[in-house]
Structure formats: C-alpha cells, structure tokens
Amino acid sequence: MKFIAITLIVHRPDPVTEVLKPAHDRFREVLDNALLAEELGFDGFGVGERHERPFLSSSPTVVLSHVAALTRRIRLFTAVTTLSLLDPVRAFEDYATLDHLSEGRLDLIIGKGNGSAQRELFHVTPEDQWDRNAESYEVFRRIWRHDKVSVATRFRPPLTDAEVWPRPYQRPVRVWHGSATSKESVDLAARYGDPLFSANVTHPVEPYAELIRHYRERWEHYGHDPARIAIGAGTAGIHVAPTSQQALAAYRPVFEADRAFQEQNGLPVVFATPEDFVERSSALIGSPQQVIDKVHRYHDQFGHTALHVHADANGLTDTQHRDSLELFQSAVAPVLRKDIPDPPFPWGPVLPTEDAEKPFNEMPVTTS
C-alpha cells in the first residue's frame, strides 16, 4: 500500500486556538509539511485546487513546483485538478512544465470540483459541469499523447493540427479520477482504464463503497483487465497515539471546533460526537492497532491500494501532529505495506508505451 499526505491549503482560524495565520505563513507551513512527508517516508504529497474561500490552493502547479525543488523522492499529486473549470490546453502547459521540473514525479487526480462560488467565478453551470470535465479531460489526454491534435470542442475554441509545448517528460502522466458522490466520474475513469481515488471523507463507508463497486462493474464492461484496477481512498482526519484514550482526548477539541463551524455555517452534521466520528467515519484516530484494523475494514469494502492522510495539523499542535505522523510511519504503515499490495503499476515516472500512443476507447469530441 502507498501513502500520500495531502493539503487543500485551508485558510481559516485554527479550529482550537481561533488564531488565523497570515497567508504567507500558511504557505510556508505547506512547504514544511511536504518536507516532513518526504522525511518520514510518505510515498506522495498532494495539493488540492480550489478557487474560493477559505482555500489558498488556486495555483497547485506553482506550489508543487516549489515542493519539487525542495524534495527529491516523493511523488507529487494534485487533489484534485478541476478540469471542468480550466482550459485543457493551458492546464497541459502548466502540468507538462511541472512534470519536467519534478523529473517525472507528477501524478494528477482530476475532478469536476465542488463549490458554487468557483463555478460562478469561471461561468460554469451545474448543468454543464460534467460535460466540461469530460471534454477537458479528453482534450488533455490527447495533447499529452500526440504531438499534433485536432478536436472540435464545445467549451473552448477548436484545435486544428495544434502543437502544444513543452512536450511532457512522462508519456503519459498518470491520471487518477477523484470520486465523491457521482457515477459520472466513476464511469469516466472506468471508460479510459484509469485509476480511481475515492474522497471517502464526509460520510460513512457505504456510499463510497457503492461507487467503487460501480467502478469495478464499468471497468469490466469496457473490457479492461480486473487485475489492473487501482483504487485510492481518502481519510477524514488522523491522530495516532500510543493508546486510544490519548488519541481521542487530543482530537476531541478539534472535532468539537469543527462541528461548531459546521453548525454556524449551516452545514450538515454527519457525526454527532467524537466517539461516533472515530467509529463510523474514515478518520484514523486511535492506537496503531486501531488504525490498522480500520484501514483493513475499509480495504475489505474498497480493495484500495493507496491511502491519503491529512498533511496539516488541523487544530492539533505541531508536536502532536508530527508525533502522530511519525507513529503512523513507524507502527502502522509497515504493517499495511506488508498486508495490502501496492497499485499494479510502478510508482516511478511513466515511460513511453504503445498504449500511450493508442489510448483505449478514445472518445470523440464534437460540437454537437
């Protein structure tokens, strides 16, 4: 199993101390967390993309380029690239450049994105968001695979024998499809034979497990080898401590502050108490053995081979957060690496293949 630390670069007051760090300090914290993730042996570090409050993650390529310069081994993830909001040509240029600067350490997780404010900012409607996401991905993957591209598109000017530079380092970059609530993203991933990354954050396991079952069904429907399926899953929080009592006591004020924030902002409260959150959510809060057992329970439902945890302290002290990640890597990760296989592909740079030049079941992009 592979482990990825991610941040959405949330910028709001600390849920416990209520102190709001300056944006400059928040970015510095992200870089420090990336260095910590590499130091502790995480396999990947991810940065989200959001274009609305309270996030500072509108330019993941810029942040990841800085992370690439500071690190040497860890793979770099987007979590997620909101292709429904982006011009796929411009997105390709940014990510192909990042691919070179990182020596081929880039993986993308794409998705339509969430939030009405960022939709309005880019003049995208709920009715066309899924179509934009699918079209942008189709154009993006064609450009990544072919030196010249001609496509008739609905949502951007058509391309005729277009050459887009620089040509990428990886041929092609690996693209995961972020999945939260809808079968559209699941079907798009299965159609192209791409890996799936389940958000697995807001709700108990059942709705995410249902989408993953649908992904497996569609994967076989499109004629792919079931042995090549790769699934990742997120987690709702992390605090690993020597005992379950210590873990829950440290995380209780974080949970209570987050619940108060949800209530103040009219958000649904899914988990009523810290104990309920630990029991029914995907959060990894407890002793090392409790965390190992929970990941196994989720693996029984998902069959996932990659897992993301929060890179940010999110209300814990810096010492508590570092101690938690250190304990995760020393006492949890080795057991899970032994028990659960890695994804069915090399974790290093993607090398050119015949399939990269002839993508499976490529969709036509038309103006109709």
mmCIF file of C-alpha atoms in Angstrom:
data_model
loop_
_atom_site.group_PDB
_atom_site.id
_atom_site.type_symbol
_atom_site.label_atom_id
_atom_site.label_comp_id
_atom_site.label_asym_id
_atom_site.label_seq_id
_atom_site.Cartn_x
_atom_site.Cartn_y
_atom_site.Cartn_z
ATOM 1 C CA MET A 1 0.000 0.000 0.000
ATOM 2 C CA LYS A 2 1.149 3.535 -0.799
ATOM 3 C CA PHE A 3 0.595 6.551 1.466
ATOM 4 C CA ILE A 4 0.030 10.157 0.367
ATOM 5 C CA ALA A 5 -0.136 13.255 2.568
ATOM 6 C CA ILE A 6 -2.420 15.947 1.132
ATOM 7 C CA THR A 7 -3.424 19.520 1.836
ATOM 8 C CA LEU A 8 -6.216 21.693 0.442
ATOM 9 C CA ILE A 9 -4.423 24.717 1.970
ATOM 10 C CA VAL A 10 -7.452 25.675 4.034
ATOM 11 C CA HIS A 11 -7.029 29.210 5.382
ATOM 12 C CA ARG A 12 -9.315 29.815 8.323
ATOM 13 C CA PRO A 13 -8.713 30.304 12.037
ATOM 14 C CA ASP A 14 -7.242 27.327 13.843
ATOM 15 C CA PRO A 15 -10.255 25.296 14.991
ATOM 16 C CA VAL A 16 -8.957 25.186 18.573
ATOM 17 C CA THR A 17 -6.937 28.387 19.159
ATOM 18 C CA GLU A 18 -9.015 30.528 16.719
ATOM 19 C CA VAL A 19 -5.784 32.159 15.515
ATOM 20 C CA LEU A 20 -5.663 32.947 11.774
ATOM 21 C CA LYS A 21 -2.157 32.656 10.356
ATOM 22 C CA PRO A 22 -1.091 35.125 7.644
ATOM 23 C CA ALA A 23 -1.338 33.632 4.156
ATOM 24 C CA HIS A 24 2.454 33.796 3.805
ATOM 25 C CA ASP A 25 2.905 31.694 6.947
ATOM 26 C CA ARG A 26 0.264 29.229 5.761
ATOM 27 C CA PHE A 27 2.181 28.648 2.507
ATOM 28 C CA ARG A 28 5.402 28.198 4.491
ATOM 29 C CA GLU A 29 3.600 25.594 6.594
ATOM 30 C CA VAL A 30 2.608 23.686 3.438
ATOM 31 C CA LEU A 31 6.238 23.534 2.308
ATOM 32 C CA ASP A 32 7.383 22.400 5.749
ATOM 33 C CA ASN A 33 4.736 19.666 5.718
ATOM 34 C CA ALA A 34 5.916 18.478 2.303
ATOM 35 C CA LEU A 35 9.484 18.208 3.598
ATOM 36 C CA LEU A 36 8.212 16.349 6.659
ATOM 37 C CA ALA A 37 6.250 13.926 4.489
ATOM 38 C CA GLU A 38 9.357 13.091 2.479
ATOM 39 C CA GLU A 39 11.484 12.824 5.627
ATOM 40 C CA LEU A 40 9.048 10.376 7.232
ATOM 41 C CA GLY A 41 8.794 8.164 4.142
ATOM 42 C CA PHE A 42 5.418 9.030 2.638
ATOM 43 C CA ASP A 43 5.084 7.998 -0.998
ATOM 44 C CA GLY A 44 3.299 11.132 -2.208
ATOM 45 C CA PHE A 45 2.394 14.709 -1.317
ATOM 46 C CA GLY A 46 -0.755 16.268 -2.757
ATOM 47 C CA VAL A 47 -2.084 19.806 -3.122
ATOM 48 C CA GLY A 48 -5.736 20.478 -3.882
ATOM 49 C CA GLU A 49 -7.226 23.060 -6.220
ATOM 50 C CA ARG A 50 -9.935 25.418 -5.028
ATOM 51 C CA HIS A 51 -10.933 28.880 -6.250
ATOM 52 C CA GLU A 52 -12.973 30.159 -3.318
ATOM 53 C CA ARG A 53 -12.831 30.864 0.409
ATOM 54 C CA PRO A 54 -11.367 29.556 2.666
ATOM 55 C CA PHE A 55 -8.716 27.977 0.413
ATOM 56 C CA LEU A 56 -5.334 29.235 -0.811
ATOM 57 C CA SER A 57 -4.922 26.422 -3.325
ATOM 58 C CA SER A 58 -5.870 28.189 -6.564
ATOM 59 C CA SER A 59 -2.407 27.521 -8.102
ATOM 60 C CA PRO A 60 -1.384 23.939 -7.301
ATOM 61 C CA THR A 61 1.183 23.868 -10.112
ATOM 62 C CA VAL A 62 3.054 26.784 -8.539
ATOM 63 C CA VAL A 63 3.014 25.210 -5.074
ATOM 64 C CA LEU A 64 4.012 21.776 -6.372
ATOM 65 C CA SER A 65 6.826 23.280 -8.443
ATOM 66 C CA HIS A 66 8.269 24.739 -5.244
ATOM 67 C CA VAL A 67 7.802 21.403 -3.486
ATOM 68 C CA ALA A 68 9.560 19.698 -6.406
ATOM 69 C CA ALA A 69 12.560 21.977 -5.925
ATOM 70 C CA LEU A 70 12.758 21.189 -2.196
ATOM 71 C CA THR A 71 12.332 17.405 -2.433
ATOM 72 C CA ARG A 72 13.996 14.561 -4.294
ATOM 73 C CA ARG A 73 11.952 11.371 -3.938
ATOM 74 C CA ILE A 74 8.309 11.916 -3.058
ATOM 75 C CA ARG A 75 5.722 11.850 -5.862
ATOM 76 C CA LEU A 76 3.594 14.957 -6.358
ATOM 77 C CA PHE A 77 -0.198 14.781 -6.619
ATOM 78 C CA THR A 78 -2.989 17.201 -7.434
ATOM 79 C CA ALA A 79 -6.017 16.692 -5.226
ATOM 80 C CA VAL A 80 -7.889 17.500 -7.370
ATOM 81 C CA THR A 81 -7.219 19.313 -10.640
ATOM 82 C CA THR A 82 -10.574 20.893 -11.507
ATOM 83 C CA LEU A 83 -10.586 20.326 -15.254
ATOM 84 C CA SER A 84 -14.221 21.437 -15.528
ATOM 85 C CA LEU A 85 -13.038 24.991 -14.744
ATOM 86 C CA LEU A 86 -9.831 25.009 -16.792
ATOM 87 C CA ASP A 87 -8.797 25.364 -20.400
ATOM 88 C CA PRO A 88 -7.250 21.931 -21.046
ATOM 89 C CA VAL A 89 -4.541 23.425 -23.286
ATOM 90 C CA ARG A 90 -3.394 25.826 -20.572
ATOM 91 C CA ALA A 91 -3.631 23.053 -17.971
ATOM 92 C CA PHE A 92 -1.452 20.820 -20.136
ATOM 93 C CA GLU A 93 1.195 23.539 -20.485
ATOM 94 C CA ASP A 94 1.361 24.035 -16.727
ATOM 95 C CA TYR A 95 1.453 20.368 -15.836
ATOM 96 C CA ALA A 96 3.876 19.346 -18.593
ATOM 97 C CA THR A 97 6.257 22.019 -17.286
ATOM 98 C CA LEU A 98 5.838 20.764 -13.717
ATOM 99 C CA ASP A 99 6.411 17.218 -14.971
ATOM 100 C CA HIS A 100 9.842 18.233 -16.286
ATOM 101 C CA LEU A 101 10.779 20.260 -13.212
ATOM 102 C CA SER A 102 9.919 17.335 -10.946
ATOM 103 C CA GLU A 103 11.805 14.753 -13.072
ATOM 104 C CA GLY A 104 8.589 12.873 -13.812
ATOM 105 C CA ARG A 105 7.302 12.698 -10.237
ATOM 106 C CA LEU A 106 3.840 14.037 -11.140
ATOM 107 C CA ASP A 107 0.504 12.221 -10.779
ATOM 108 C CA LEU A 108 -2.786 14.007 -11.402
ATOM 109 C CA ILE A 109 -6.080 13.437 -9.637
ATOM 110 C CA ILE A 110 -8.770 15.183 -11.664
ATOM 111 C CA GLY A 111 -12.363 16.056 -10.872
ATOM 112 C CA LYS A 112 -15.173 18.454 -11.648
ATOM 113 C CA GLY A 113 -14.630 20.328 -8.364
ATOM 114 C CA ASN A 114 -17.052 21.445 -5.677
ATOM 115 C CA GLY A 115 -18.422 24.799 -4.635
ATOM 116 C CA SER A 116 -20.829 27.225 -6.268
ATOM 117 C CA ALA A 117 -18.550 30.273 -5.838
ATOM 118 C CA GLN A 118 -15.789 28.846 -8.013
ATOM 119 C CA ARG A 119 -18.338 27.712 -10.610
ATOM 120 C CA GLU A 120 -19.672 31.253 -10.813
ATOM 121 C CA LEU A 121 -16.144 32.669 -10.988
ATOM 122 C CA PHE A 122 -15.486 30.647 -14.150
ATOM 123 C CA HIS A 123 -19.031 30.902 -15.558
ATOM 124 C CA VAL A 124 -19.615 27.159 -15.289
ATOM 125 C CA THR A 125 -23.109 25.875 -14.544
ATOM 126 C CA PRO A 126 -24.190 22.754 -12.662
ATOM 127 C CA GLU A 127 -25.834 21.585 -15.907
ATOM 128 C CA ASP A 128 -22.651 21.694 -17.996
ATOM 129 C CA GLN A 129 -20.001 20.982 -15.357
ATOM 130 C CA TRP A 130 -19.809 17.239 -16.010
ATOM 131 C CA ASP A 131 -19.677 17.730 -19.794
ATOM 132 C CA ARG A 132 -16.909 20.299 -19.371
ATOM 133 C CA ASN A 133 -14.953 17.923 -17.173
ATOM 134 C CA ALA A 134 -15.226 15.058 -19.679
ATOM 135 C CA GLU A 135 -14.359 17.218 -22.676
ATOM 136 C CA SER A 136 -11.407 18.876 -20.965
ATOM 137 C CA TYR A 137 -10.047 15.509 -19.931
ATOM 138 C CA GLU A 138 -10.394 14.113 -23.443
ATOM 139 C CA VAL A 139 -8.520 17.092 -24.921
ATOM 140 C CA PHE A 140 -5.919 16.989 -22.148
ATOM 141 C CA ARG A 141 -5.135 13.298 -22.635
ATOM 142 C CA ARG A 142 -4.941 13.669 -26.425
ATOM 143 C CA ILE A 143 -2.459 16.533 -26.149
ATOM 144 C CA TRP A 144 -0.366 14.541 -23.678
ATOM 145 C CA ARG A 145 -0.165 11.601 -26.081
ATOM 146 C CA HIS A 146 0.090 13.210 -29.528
ATOM 147 C CA ASP A 147 2.401 15.850 -30.987
ATOM 148 C CA LYS A 148 -0.401 17.363 -33.082
ATOM 149 C CA VAL A 149 -4.058 17.443 -32.116
ATOM 150 C CA SER A 150 -7.263 18.269 -33.973
ATOM 151 C CA VAL A 151 -10.501 18.307 -31.993
ATOM 152 C CA ALA A 152 -13.857 20.028 -32.396
ATOM 153 C CA THR A 153 -14.902 21.178 -28.945
ATOM 154 C CA ARG A 154 -17.964 22.733 -27.311
ATOM 155 C CA PHE A 155 -16.403 24.666 -24.455
ATOM 156 C CA ARG A 156 -13.218 26.136 -25.940
ATOM 157 C CA PRO A 157 -12.072 27.091 -29.457
ATOM 158 C CA PRO A 158 -11.449 24.012 -31.645
ATOM 159 C CA LEU A 159 -7.921 22.766 -32.279
ATOM 160 C CA THR A 160 -6.571 22.077 -35.772
ATOM 161 C CA ASP A 161 -3.177 20.396 -36.045
ATOM 162 C CA ALA A 162 -2.315 22.155 -32.802
ATOM 163 C CA GLU A 163 1.126 21.717 -31.274
ATOM 164 C CA VAL A 164 1.341 22.420 -27.556
ATOM 165 C CA TRP A 165 4.653 22.887 -25.771
ATOM 166 C CA PRO A 166 6.590 21.737 -23.875
ATOM 167 C CA ARG A 167 6.179 18.097 -24.707
ATOM 168 C CA PRO A 168 5.913 16.226 -21.406
ATOM 169 C CA TYR A 169 8.567 14.247 -19.574
ATOM 170 C CA GLN A 170 6.262 11.297 -18.807
ATOM 171 C CA ARG A 171 4.488 9.587 -21.685
ATOM 172 C CA PRO A 172 1.819 9.848 -20.428
ATOM 173 C CA VAL A 173 1.366 11.255 -16.946
ATOM 174 C CA ARG A 174 -0.771 9.017 -14.739
ATOM 175 C CA VAL A 175 -4.245 10.433 -14.142
ATOM 176 C CA TRP A 176 -6.488 9.316 -11.290
ATOM 177 C CA HIS A 177 -10.157 10.333 -11.210
ATOM 178 C CA GLY A 178 -11.424 11.839 -7.995
ATOM 179 C CA SER A 179 -14.770 10.397 -6.920
ATOM 180 C CA ALA A 180 -17.050 11.771 -4.222
ATOM 181 C CA THR A 181 -20.768 11.470 -4.936
ATOM 182 C CA SER A 182 -21.469 10.877 -8.614
ATOM 183 C CA LYS A 183 -21.295 7.976 -11.037
ATOM 184 C CA GLU A 184 -20.144 10.277 -13.857
ATOM 185 C CA SER A 185 -16.565 10.494 -12.587
ATOM 186 C CA VAL A 186 -16.534 6.764 -11.861
ATOM 187 C CA ASP A 187 -17.706 5.915 -15.378
ATOM 188 C CA LEU A 188 -15.175 8.287 -16.969
ATOM 189 C CA ALA A 189 -12.339 6.606 -15.070
ATOM 190 C CA ALA A 190 -13.529 3.119 -15.989
ATOM 191 C CA ARG A 191 -14.024 4.038 -19.650
ATOM 192 C CA TYR A 192 -10.385 5.028 -20.033
ATOM 193 C CA GLY A 193 -8.932 2.357 -17.768
ATOM 194 C CA ASP A 194 -7.695 4.979 -15.295
ATOM 195 C CA PRO A 195 -7.272 4.584 -11.520
ATOM 196 C CA LEU A 196 -9.934 5.933 -9.158
ATOM 197 C CA PHE A 197 -9.444 7.945 -5.961
ATOM 198 C CA SER A 198 -12.416 7.975 -3.596
ATOM 199 C CA ALA A 199 -12.830 11.114 -1.469
ATOM 200 C CA ASN A 200 -14.128 8.977 1.421
ATOM 201 C CA VAL A 201 -14.256 11.933 3.816
ATOM 202 C CA THR A 202 -17.723 13.315 4.530
ATOM 203 C CA HIS A 203 -19.908 10.225 5.032
ATOM 204 C CA PRO A 204 -19.682 6.699 6.421
ATOM 205 C CA VAL A 205 -18.298 3.994 4.167
ATOM 206 C CA GLU A 206 -21.462 2.854 2.337
ATOM 207 C CA PRO A 207 -21.939 5.482 -0.422
ATOM 208 C CA TYR A 208 -18.246 5.385 -1.328
ATOM 209 C CA ALA A 209 -18.242 1.597 -1.414
ATOM 210 C CA GLU A 210 -21.259 1.666 -3.729
ATOM 211 C CA LEU A 211 -19.454 3.966 -6.183
ATOM 212 C CA ILE A 212 -16.364 1.748 -6.122
ATOM 213 C CA ARG A 213 -18.484 -1.320 -6.859
ATOM 214 C CA HIS A 214 -19.964 0.578 -9.798
ATOM 215 C CA TYR A 215 -16.445 1.461 -10.979
ATOM 216 C CA ARG A 216 -15.448 -2.201 -10.956
ATOM 217 C CA GLU A 217 -18.560 -3.146 -12.900
ATOM 218 C CA ARG A 218 -17.965 -0.451 -15.531
ATOM 219 C CA TRP A 219 -14.270 -1.340 -15.724
ATOM 220 C CA GLU A 220 -15.138 -4.859 -16.832
ATOM 221 C CA HIS A 221 -17.922 -3.530 -19.079
ATOM 222 C CA TYR A 222 -15.313 -1.538 -21.006
ATOM 223 C CA GLY A 223 -13.145 -4.621 -21.410
ATOM 224 C CA HIS A 224 -10.272 -3.889 -19.045
ATOM 225 C CA ASP A 225 -8.305 -6.497 -17.101
ATOM 226 C CA PRO A 226 -9.618 -6.572 -13.485
ATOM 227 C CA ALA A 227 -6.084 -7.223 -12.261
ATOM 228 C CA ARG A 228 -5.089 -3.717 -13.395
ATOM 229 C CA ILE A 229 -7.625 -1.866 -11.245
ATOM 230 C CA ALA A 230 -6.091 0.696 -8.882
ATOM 231 C CA ILE A 231 -8.131 2.482 -6.206
ATOM 232 C CA GLY A 232 -7.131 5.107 -3.689
ATOM 233 C CA ALA A 233 -9.133 6.359 -0.730
ATOM 234 C CA GLY A 234 -9.048 9.424 1.483
ATOM 235 C CA THR A 235 -9.447 9.771 5.230
ATOM 236 C CA ALA A 236 -11.388 12.300 7.296
ATOM 237 C CA GLY A 237 -8.609 13.038 9.773
ATOM 238 C CA ILE A 238 -5.636 11.495 11.518
ATOM 239 C CA HIS A 239 -4.214 11.310 15.008
ATOM 240 C CA VAL A 240 -2.294 8.209 16.009
ATOM 241 C CA ALA A 241 -1.219 7.961 19.653
ATOM 242 C CA PRO A 242 0.143 5.169 21.843
ATOM 243 C CA THR A 243 -3.354 4.483 23.252
ATOM 244 C CA SER A 244 -6.880 5.043 22.010
ATOM 245 C CA GLN A 245 -7.646 7.157 25.080
ATOM 246 C CA GLN A 246 -4.749 9.518 24.331
ATOM 247 C CA ALA A 247 -5.722 9.809 20.679
ATOM 248 C CA LEU A 248 -9.374 10.606 21.402
ATOM 249 C CA ALA A 249 -8.549 13.080 24.181
ATOM 250 C CA ALA A 250 -6.200 15.029 21.894
ATOM 251 C CA TYR A 251 -8.628 15.017 18.961
ATOM 252 C CA ARG A 252 -11.792 15.859 20.927
ATOM 253 C CA PRO A 253 -11.294 19.671 20.875
ATOM 254 C CA VAL A 254 -10.535 19.507 17.136
ATOM 255 C CA PHE A 255 -13.770 17.617 16.470
ATOM 256 C CA GLU A 256 -15.840 19.925 18.665
ATOM 257 C CA ALA A 257 -14.458 23.038 16.995
ATOM 258 C CA ASP A 258 -15.091 21.590 13.532
ATOM 259 C CA ARG A 259 -18.647 20.658 14.490
ATOM 260 C CA ALA A 260 -19.295 24.190 15.776
ATOM 261 C CA PHE A 261 -18.000 25.553 12.456
ATOM 262 C CA GLN A 262 -20.368 23.255 10.550
ATOM 263 C CA GLU A 263 -23.358 24.350 12.625
ATOM 264 C CA GLN A 264 -22.504 28.057 12.318
ATOM 265 C CA ASN A 265 -22.280 27.753 8.539
ATOM 266 C CA GLY A 266 -25.426 25.662 8.071
ATOM 267 C CA LEU A 267 -23.513 22.550 7.052
ATOM 268 C CA PRO A 268 -24.951 19.105 7.779
ATOM 269 C CA VAL A 269 -23.564 17.390 10.864
ATOM 270 C CA VAL A 270 -22.994 13.757 9.912
ATOM 271 C CA PHE A 271 -21.187 12.561 13.040
ATOM 272 C CA ALA A 272 -22.703 13.723 16.317
ATOM 273 C CA THR A 273 -19.889 13.008 18.777
ATOM 274 C CA PRO A 274 -16.128 12.377 18.697
ATOM 275 C CA GLU A 275 -16.820 8.741 19.527
ATOM 276 C CA ASP A 276 -19.241 8.492 16.586
ATOM 277 C CA PHE A 277 -16.668 10.170 14.336
ATOM 278 C CA VAL A 278 -13.970 7.685 15.355
ATOM 279 C CA GLU A 279 -16.297 4.715 14.937
ATOM 280 C CA ARG A 280 -18.165 5.474 11.697
ATOM 281 C CA SER A 281 -16.005 7.897 9.716
ATOM 282 C CA SER A 282 -12.830 7.147 7.808
ATOM 283 C CA ALA A 283 -10.753 9.161 10.317
ATOM 284 C CA LEU A 284 -7.668 7.338 11.576
ATOM 285 C CA ILE A 285 -7.855 8.251 15.247
ATOM 286 C CA GLY A 286 -6.622 5.768 17.822
ATOM 287 C CA SER A 287 -3.769 3.474 18.714
ATOM 288 C CA PRO A 288 -1.641 1.972 15.941
ATOM 289 C CA GLN A 289 -3.589 -1.293 16.090
ATOM 290 C CA GLN A 290 -6.938 0.503 15.926
ATOM 291 C CA VAL A 291 -5.795 2.407 12.846
ATOM 292 C CA ILE A 292 -4.500 -0.773 11.202
ATOM 293 C CA ASP A 293 -7.824 -2.506 11.894
ATOM 294 C CA LYS A 294 -9.834 0.386 10.457
ATOM 295 C CA VAL A 295 -7.807 0.537 7.232
ATOM 296 C CA HIS A 296 -8.341 -3.209 6.850
ATOM 297 C CA ARG A 297 -12.112 -2.781 7.329
ATOM 298 C CA TYR A 298 -12.189 -0.158 4.605
ATOM 299 C CA HIS A 299 -9.952 -2.264 2.388
ATOM 300 C CA ASP A 300 -12.458 -5.122 2.683
ATOM 301 C CA GLN A 301 -15.041 -2.763 1.134
ATOM 302 C CA PHE A 302 -12.843 -0.868 -1.347
ATOM 303 C CA GLY A 303 -9.887 -3.059 -2.248
ATOM 304 C CA HIS A 304 -7.808 0.135 -2.295
ATOM 305 C CA THR A 305 -4.024 0.130 -2.554
ATOM 306 C CA ALA A 306 -3.325 3.843 -1.924
ATOM 307 C CA LEU A 307 -4.402 5.948 1.045
ATOM 308 C CA HIS A 308 -4.220 9.663 1.729
ATOM 309 C CA VAL A 309 -3.967 11.306 5.131
ATOM 310 C CA HIS A 310 -4.061 14.989 6.099
ATOM 311 C CA ALA A 311 -0.720 16.765 5.816
ATOM 312 C CA ASP A 312 -1.941 19.619 8.054
ATOM 313 C CA ALA A 313 -2.144 19.689 11.843
ATOM 314 C CA ASN A 314 -5.739 20.999 11.592
ATOM 315 C CA GLY A 315 -6.081 22.036 15.242
ATOM 316 C CA LEU A 316 -3.521 19.695 16.754
ATOM 317 C CA THR A 317 -0.288 21.236 17.955
ATOM 318 C CA ASP A 318 2.698 20.909 15.649
ATOM 319 C CA THR A 319 4.269 18.465 18.099
ATOM 320 C CA GLN A 320 1.117 16.334 18.310
ATOM 321 C CA HIS A 321 0.846 16.265 14.526
ATOM 322 C CA ARG A 322 4.469 15.329 13.942
ATOM 323 C CA ASP A 323 4.371 12.646 16.668
ATOM 324 C CA SER A 324 1.209 11.232 15.081
ATOM 325 C CA LEU A 325 2.712 11.020 11.592
ATOM 326 C CA GLU A 326 5.935 9.539 12.975
ATOM 327 C CA LEU A 327 3.968 6.857 14.826
ATOM 328 C CA PHE A 328 1.886 6.201 11.719
ATOM 329 C CA GLN A 329 5.013 5.628 9.649
ATOM 330 C CA SER A 330 6.816 3.544 12.273
ATOM 331 C CA ALA A 331 3.978 1.366 13.596
ATOM 332 C CA VAL A 332 1.090 1.495 11.094
ATOM 333 C CA ALA A 333 2.485 1.880 7.582
ATOM 334 C CA PRO A 334 4.923 -1.083 7.740
ATOM 335 C CA VAL A 335 2.093 -3.454 8.693
ATOM 336 C CA LEU A 336 -0.233 -2.150 5.982
ATOM 337 C CA ARG A 337 2.562 -2.248 3.376
ATOM 338 C CA LYS A 338 3.032 -5.907 4.221
ATOM 339 C CA ASP A 339 -0.668 -6.798 4.331
ATOM 340 C CA ILE A 340 -2.018 -4.803 1.369
ATOM 341 C CA PRO A 341 -0.437 -4.792 -2.112
ATOM 342 C CA ASP A 342 0.778 -1.721 -3.968
ATOM 343 C CA PRO A 343 -1.076 -0.404 -7.030
ATOM 344 C CA PRO A 344 -0.493 -2.609 -10.107
ATOM 345 C CA PHE A 345 1.961 -0.218 -11.763
ATOM 346 C CA PRO A 346 5.417 1.185 -10.966
ATOM 347 C CA TRP A 347 5.422 4.175 -8.627
ATOM 348 C CA GLY A 348 8.149 5.948 -10.594
ATOM 349 C CA PRO A 349 7.949 8.010 -13.798
ATOM 350 C CA VAL A 350 5.661 6.649 -16.505
ATOM 351 C CA LEU A 351 7.711 5.546 -19.510
ATOM 352 C CA PRO A 352 6.508 5.626 -23.135
ATOM 353 C CA THR A 353 4.409 2.634 -24.178
ATOM 354 C CA GLU A 354 2.492 1.602 -27.256
ATOM 355 C CA ASP A 355 -0.720 2.120 -25.291
ATOM 356 C CA ALA A 356 0.257 5.720 -24.619
ATOM 357 C CA GLU A 357 0.126 6.425 -28.346
ATOM 358 C CA LYS A 358 -3.103 4.463 -28.879
ATOM 359 C CA PRO A 359 -5.342 5.169 -25.875
ATOM 360 C CA PHE A 360 -8.127 2.674 -25.234
ATOM 361 C CA ASN A 361 -11.612 3.630 -26.412
ATOM 362 C CA GLU A 362 -10.807 7.286 -27.074
ATOM 363 C CA MET A 363 -13.987 9.379 -27.103
ATOM 364 C CA PRO A 364 -14.732 11.724 -29.965
ATOM 365 C CA VAL A 365 -15.031 15.387 -29.067
ATOM 366 C CA THR A 366 -17.630 17.100 -31.216
ATOM 367 C CA THR A 367 -19.540 20.328 -31.299
ATOM 368 C CA SER A 368 -22.893 18.595 -31.178
#
